[in-house]
mmCIF file of C-alpha atoms in Angstrom:
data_model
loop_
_atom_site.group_PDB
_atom_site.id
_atom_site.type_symbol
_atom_site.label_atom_id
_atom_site.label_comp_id
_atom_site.label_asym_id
_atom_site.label_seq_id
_atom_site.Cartn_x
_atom_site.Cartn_y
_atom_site.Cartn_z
ATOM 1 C CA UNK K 1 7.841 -13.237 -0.844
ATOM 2 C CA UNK K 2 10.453 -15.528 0.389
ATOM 3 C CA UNK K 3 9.757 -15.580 4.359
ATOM 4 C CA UNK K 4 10.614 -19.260 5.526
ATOM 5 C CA UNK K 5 6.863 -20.109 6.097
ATOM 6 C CA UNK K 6 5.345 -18.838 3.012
ATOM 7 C CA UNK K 7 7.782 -20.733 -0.072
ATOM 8 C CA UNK K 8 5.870 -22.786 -1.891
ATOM 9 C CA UNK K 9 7.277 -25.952 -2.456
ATOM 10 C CA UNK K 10 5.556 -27.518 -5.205
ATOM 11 C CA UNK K 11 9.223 -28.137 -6.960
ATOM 12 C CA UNK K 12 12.035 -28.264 -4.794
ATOM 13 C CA UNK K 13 14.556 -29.981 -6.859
ATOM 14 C CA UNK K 14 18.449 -30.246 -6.450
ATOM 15 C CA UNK K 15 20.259 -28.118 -9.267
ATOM 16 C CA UNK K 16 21.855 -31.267 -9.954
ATOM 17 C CA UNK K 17 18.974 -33.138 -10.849
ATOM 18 C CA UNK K 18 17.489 -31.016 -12.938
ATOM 19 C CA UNK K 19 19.188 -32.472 -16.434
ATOM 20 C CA UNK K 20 18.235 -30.858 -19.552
ATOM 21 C CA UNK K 21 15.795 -33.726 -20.961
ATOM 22 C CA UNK K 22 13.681 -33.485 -17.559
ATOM 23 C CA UNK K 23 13.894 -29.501 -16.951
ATOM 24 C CA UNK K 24 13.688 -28.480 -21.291
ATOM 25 C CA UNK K 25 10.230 -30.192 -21.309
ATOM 26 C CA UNK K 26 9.312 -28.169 -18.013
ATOM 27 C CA UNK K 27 5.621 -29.560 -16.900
ATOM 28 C CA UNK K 28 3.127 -27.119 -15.600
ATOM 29 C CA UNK K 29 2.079 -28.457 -12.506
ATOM 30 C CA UNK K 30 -1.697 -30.454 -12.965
ATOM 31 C CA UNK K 31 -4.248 -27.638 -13.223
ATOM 32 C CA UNK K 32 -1.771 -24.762 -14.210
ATOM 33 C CA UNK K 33 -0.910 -23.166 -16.946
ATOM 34 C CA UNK K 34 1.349 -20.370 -18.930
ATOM 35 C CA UNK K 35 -0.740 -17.276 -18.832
ATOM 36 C CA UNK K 36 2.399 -14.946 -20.035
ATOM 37 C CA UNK K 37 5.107 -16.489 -21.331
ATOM 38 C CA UNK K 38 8.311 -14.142 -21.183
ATOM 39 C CA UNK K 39 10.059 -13.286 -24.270
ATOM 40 C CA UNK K 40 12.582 -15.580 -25.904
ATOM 41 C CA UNK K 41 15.485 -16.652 -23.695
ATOM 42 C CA UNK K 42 18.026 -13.562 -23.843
ATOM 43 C CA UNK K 43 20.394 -14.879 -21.273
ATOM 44 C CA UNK K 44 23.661 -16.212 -23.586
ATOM 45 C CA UNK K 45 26.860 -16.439 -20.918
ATOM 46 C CA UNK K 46 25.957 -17.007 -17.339
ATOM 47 C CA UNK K 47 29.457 -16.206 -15.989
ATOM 48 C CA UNK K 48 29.175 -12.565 -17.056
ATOM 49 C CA UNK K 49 25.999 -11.765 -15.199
ATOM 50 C CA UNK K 50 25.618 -9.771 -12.472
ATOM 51 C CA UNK K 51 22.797 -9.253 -9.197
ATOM 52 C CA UNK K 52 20.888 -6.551 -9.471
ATOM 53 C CA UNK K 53 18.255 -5.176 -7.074
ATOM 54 C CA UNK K 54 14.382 -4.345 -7.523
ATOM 55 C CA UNK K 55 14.214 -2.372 -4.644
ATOM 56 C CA UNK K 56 14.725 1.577 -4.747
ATOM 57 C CA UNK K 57 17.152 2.463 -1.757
ATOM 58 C CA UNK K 58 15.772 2.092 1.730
ATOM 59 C CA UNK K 59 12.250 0.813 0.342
ATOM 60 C CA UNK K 60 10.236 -2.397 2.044
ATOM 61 C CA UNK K 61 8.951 -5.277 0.615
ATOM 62 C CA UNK K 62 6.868 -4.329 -2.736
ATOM 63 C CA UNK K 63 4.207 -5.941 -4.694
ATOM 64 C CA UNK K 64 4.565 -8.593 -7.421
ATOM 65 C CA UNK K 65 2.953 -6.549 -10.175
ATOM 66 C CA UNK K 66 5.672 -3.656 -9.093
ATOM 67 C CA UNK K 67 8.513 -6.329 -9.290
ATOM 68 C CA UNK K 68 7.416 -7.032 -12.747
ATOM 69 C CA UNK K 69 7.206 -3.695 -13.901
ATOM 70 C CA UNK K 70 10.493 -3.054 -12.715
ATOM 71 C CA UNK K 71 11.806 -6.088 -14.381
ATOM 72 C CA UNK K 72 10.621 -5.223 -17.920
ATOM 73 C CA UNK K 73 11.943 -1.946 -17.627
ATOM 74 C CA UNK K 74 15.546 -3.019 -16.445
ATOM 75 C CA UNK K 75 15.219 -5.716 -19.034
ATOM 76 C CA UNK K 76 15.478 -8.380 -16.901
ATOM 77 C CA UNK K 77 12.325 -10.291 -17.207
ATOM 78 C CA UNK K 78 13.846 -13.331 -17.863
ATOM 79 C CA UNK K 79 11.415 -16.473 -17.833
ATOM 80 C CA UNK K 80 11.602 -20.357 -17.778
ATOM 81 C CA UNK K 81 13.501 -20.568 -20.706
ATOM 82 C CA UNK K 82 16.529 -18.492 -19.052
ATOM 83 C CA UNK K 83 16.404 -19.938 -15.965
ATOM 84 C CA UNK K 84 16.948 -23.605 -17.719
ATOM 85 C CA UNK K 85 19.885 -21.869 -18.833
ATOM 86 C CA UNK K 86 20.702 -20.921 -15.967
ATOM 87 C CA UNK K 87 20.806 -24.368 -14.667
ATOM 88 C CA UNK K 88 22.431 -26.033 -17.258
ATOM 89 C CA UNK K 89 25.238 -23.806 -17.041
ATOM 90 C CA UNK K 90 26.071 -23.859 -13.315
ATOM 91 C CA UNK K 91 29.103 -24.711 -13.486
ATOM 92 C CA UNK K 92 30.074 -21.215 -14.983
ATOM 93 C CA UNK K 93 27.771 -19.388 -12.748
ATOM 94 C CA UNK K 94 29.687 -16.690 -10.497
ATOM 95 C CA UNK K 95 30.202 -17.565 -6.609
ATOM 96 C CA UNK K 96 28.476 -14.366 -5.513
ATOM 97 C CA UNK K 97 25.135 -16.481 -6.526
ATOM 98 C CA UNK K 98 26.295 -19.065 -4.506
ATOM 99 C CA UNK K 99 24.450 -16.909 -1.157
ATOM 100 C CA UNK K 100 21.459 -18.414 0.810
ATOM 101 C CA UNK K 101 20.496 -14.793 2.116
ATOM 102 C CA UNK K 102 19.277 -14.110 -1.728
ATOM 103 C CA UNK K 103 16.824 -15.361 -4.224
ATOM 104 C CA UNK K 104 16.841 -15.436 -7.591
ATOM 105 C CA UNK K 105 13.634 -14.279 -9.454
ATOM 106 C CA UNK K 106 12.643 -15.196 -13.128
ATOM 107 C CA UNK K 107 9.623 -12.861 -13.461
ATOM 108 C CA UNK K 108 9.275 -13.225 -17.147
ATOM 109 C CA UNK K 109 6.729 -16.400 -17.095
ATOM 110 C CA UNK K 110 3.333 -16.334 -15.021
ATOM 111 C CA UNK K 111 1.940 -19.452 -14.473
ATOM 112 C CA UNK K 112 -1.646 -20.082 -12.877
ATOM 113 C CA UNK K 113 -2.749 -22.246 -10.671
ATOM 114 C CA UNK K 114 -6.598 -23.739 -11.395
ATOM 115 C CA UNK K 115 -8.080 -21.442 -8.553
ATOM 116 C CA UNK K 116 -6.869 -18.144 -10.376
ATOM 117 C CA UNK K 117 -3.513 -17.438 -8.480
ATOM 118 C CA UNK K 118 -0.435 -16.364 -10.632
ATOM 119 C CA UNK K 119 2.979 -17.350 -9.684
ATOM 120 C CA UNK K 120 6.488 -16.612 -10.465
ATOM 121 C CA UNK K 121 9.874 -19.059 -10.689
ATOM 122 C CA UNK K 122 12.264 -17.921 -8.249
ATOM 123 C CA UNK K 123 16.000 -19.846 -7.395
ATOM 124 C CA UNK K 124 16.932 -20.460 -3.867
ATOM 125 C CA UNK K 125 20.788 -21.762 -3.422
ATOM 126 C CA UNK K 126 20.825 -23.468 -0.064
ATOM 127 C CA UNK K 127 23.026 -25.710 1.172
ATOM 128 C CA UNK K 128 25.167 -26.731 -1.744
ATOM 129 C CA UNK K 129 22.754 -26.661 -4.443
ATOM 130 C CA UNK K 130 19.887 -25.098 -5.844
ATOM 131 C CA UNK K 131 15.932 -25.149 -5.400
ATOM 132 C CA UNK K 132 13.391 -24.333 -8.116
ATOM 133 C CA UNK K 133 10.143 -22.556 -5.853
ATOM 134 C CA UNK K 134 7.119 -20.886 -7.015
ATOM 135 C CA UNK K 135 5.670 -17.721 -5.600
ATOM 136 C CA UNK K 136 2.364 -15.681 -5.351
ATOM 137 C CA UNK K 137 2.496 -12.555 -7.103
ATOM 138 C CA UNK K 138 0.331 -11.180 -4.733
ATOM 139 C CA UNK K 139 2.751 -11.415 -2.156
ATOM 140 C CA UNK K 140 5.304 -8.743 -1.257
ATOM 141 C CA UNK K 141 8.815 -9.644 -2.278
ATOM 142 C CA UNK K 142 11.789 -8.641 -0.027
ATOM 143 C CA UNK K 143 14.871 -6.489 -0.273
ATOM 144 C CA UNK K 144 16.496 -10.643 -0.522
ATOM 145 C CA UNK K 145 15.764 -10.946 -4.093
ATOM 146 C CA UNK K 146 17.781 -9.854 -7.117
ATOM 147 C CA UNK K 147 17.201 -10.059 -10.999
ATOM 148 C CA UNK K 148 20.534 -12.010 -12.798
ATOM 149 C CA UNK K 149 21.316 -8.870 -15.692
ATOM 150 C CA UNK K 150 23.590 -9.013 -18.097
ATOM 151 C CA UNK K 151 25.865 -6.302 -18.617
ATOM 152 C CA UNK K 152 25.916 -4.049 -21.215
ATOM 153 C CA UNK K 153 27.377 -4.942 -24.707
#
């Protein structure tokens, strides 16, 4: 999902930018809208969370809808409202996020746009700071993305 050519860059903000007046009142783009929200914002301490994988070992690039799946049953399918969190709390976020050869998805929320395509928030960390992009679930997503998870209690 995250080739070079196909990001979609309808918000490409700098992390630091992104205060919590102008990112808590998160606008749908003109002509979109929340058609799943994702449940309540579960994500409490960024600096204990950890990367975790939605690929099986050795597998290709897989579907959105299997990405989700997978999400919801590893419990990460963390939505807008977590990855605000996320953002206003980067300054405890661990380095190992800090890596341009990963993305960070937030399947939780599915917005649609108003010709019927769903999307998914994703978090790119390139060059010093981070990038809020929006993705086709119909697209495959690479072995480059990772789910933030918590660990266990």
């Amino acid at each position: 999902a995250v080739s070079k050519k196909r990001k979609s860059k309808l918000e490409a903000i700098k992390a630091d930018e992104v205060s919590a007046a102008s990112f808590k009142h998160f606008k749908v783009p003109v002509g979109w809208r929340v058609i799943e929200p994702a449940p309540a914002r579960r994500i409490t301490d960024v600096s204990k969370l950890k990367l975790r994988s939605f690929h099986k070992k050795g597998e290709g690039p897989i579907n959105g809808g299997v990405m989700r799946e997978r999400a919801k049953e590893m419990g990460c399918d963390f939505g807008l409202e977590d990855l605000e969190y996320f953002l206003e709390h980067q300054d405890e976020i661990p380095e190992k996020f800090w890596n341009p050869s990963i993305y960070l998805v937030f399947p939780g929320t599915v917005l649609e746009d108003s010709d019927g395509r769903r999307y998914v928030a994703y978090l790119y960390w390139y060059g010093g700071r981070w990038y809020l992009y929006f993705d086709w679930l119909v697209y495959d997503w690479d072995s480059s993305g990772r789910f933030p998870f918590p660990p266990k209690s």
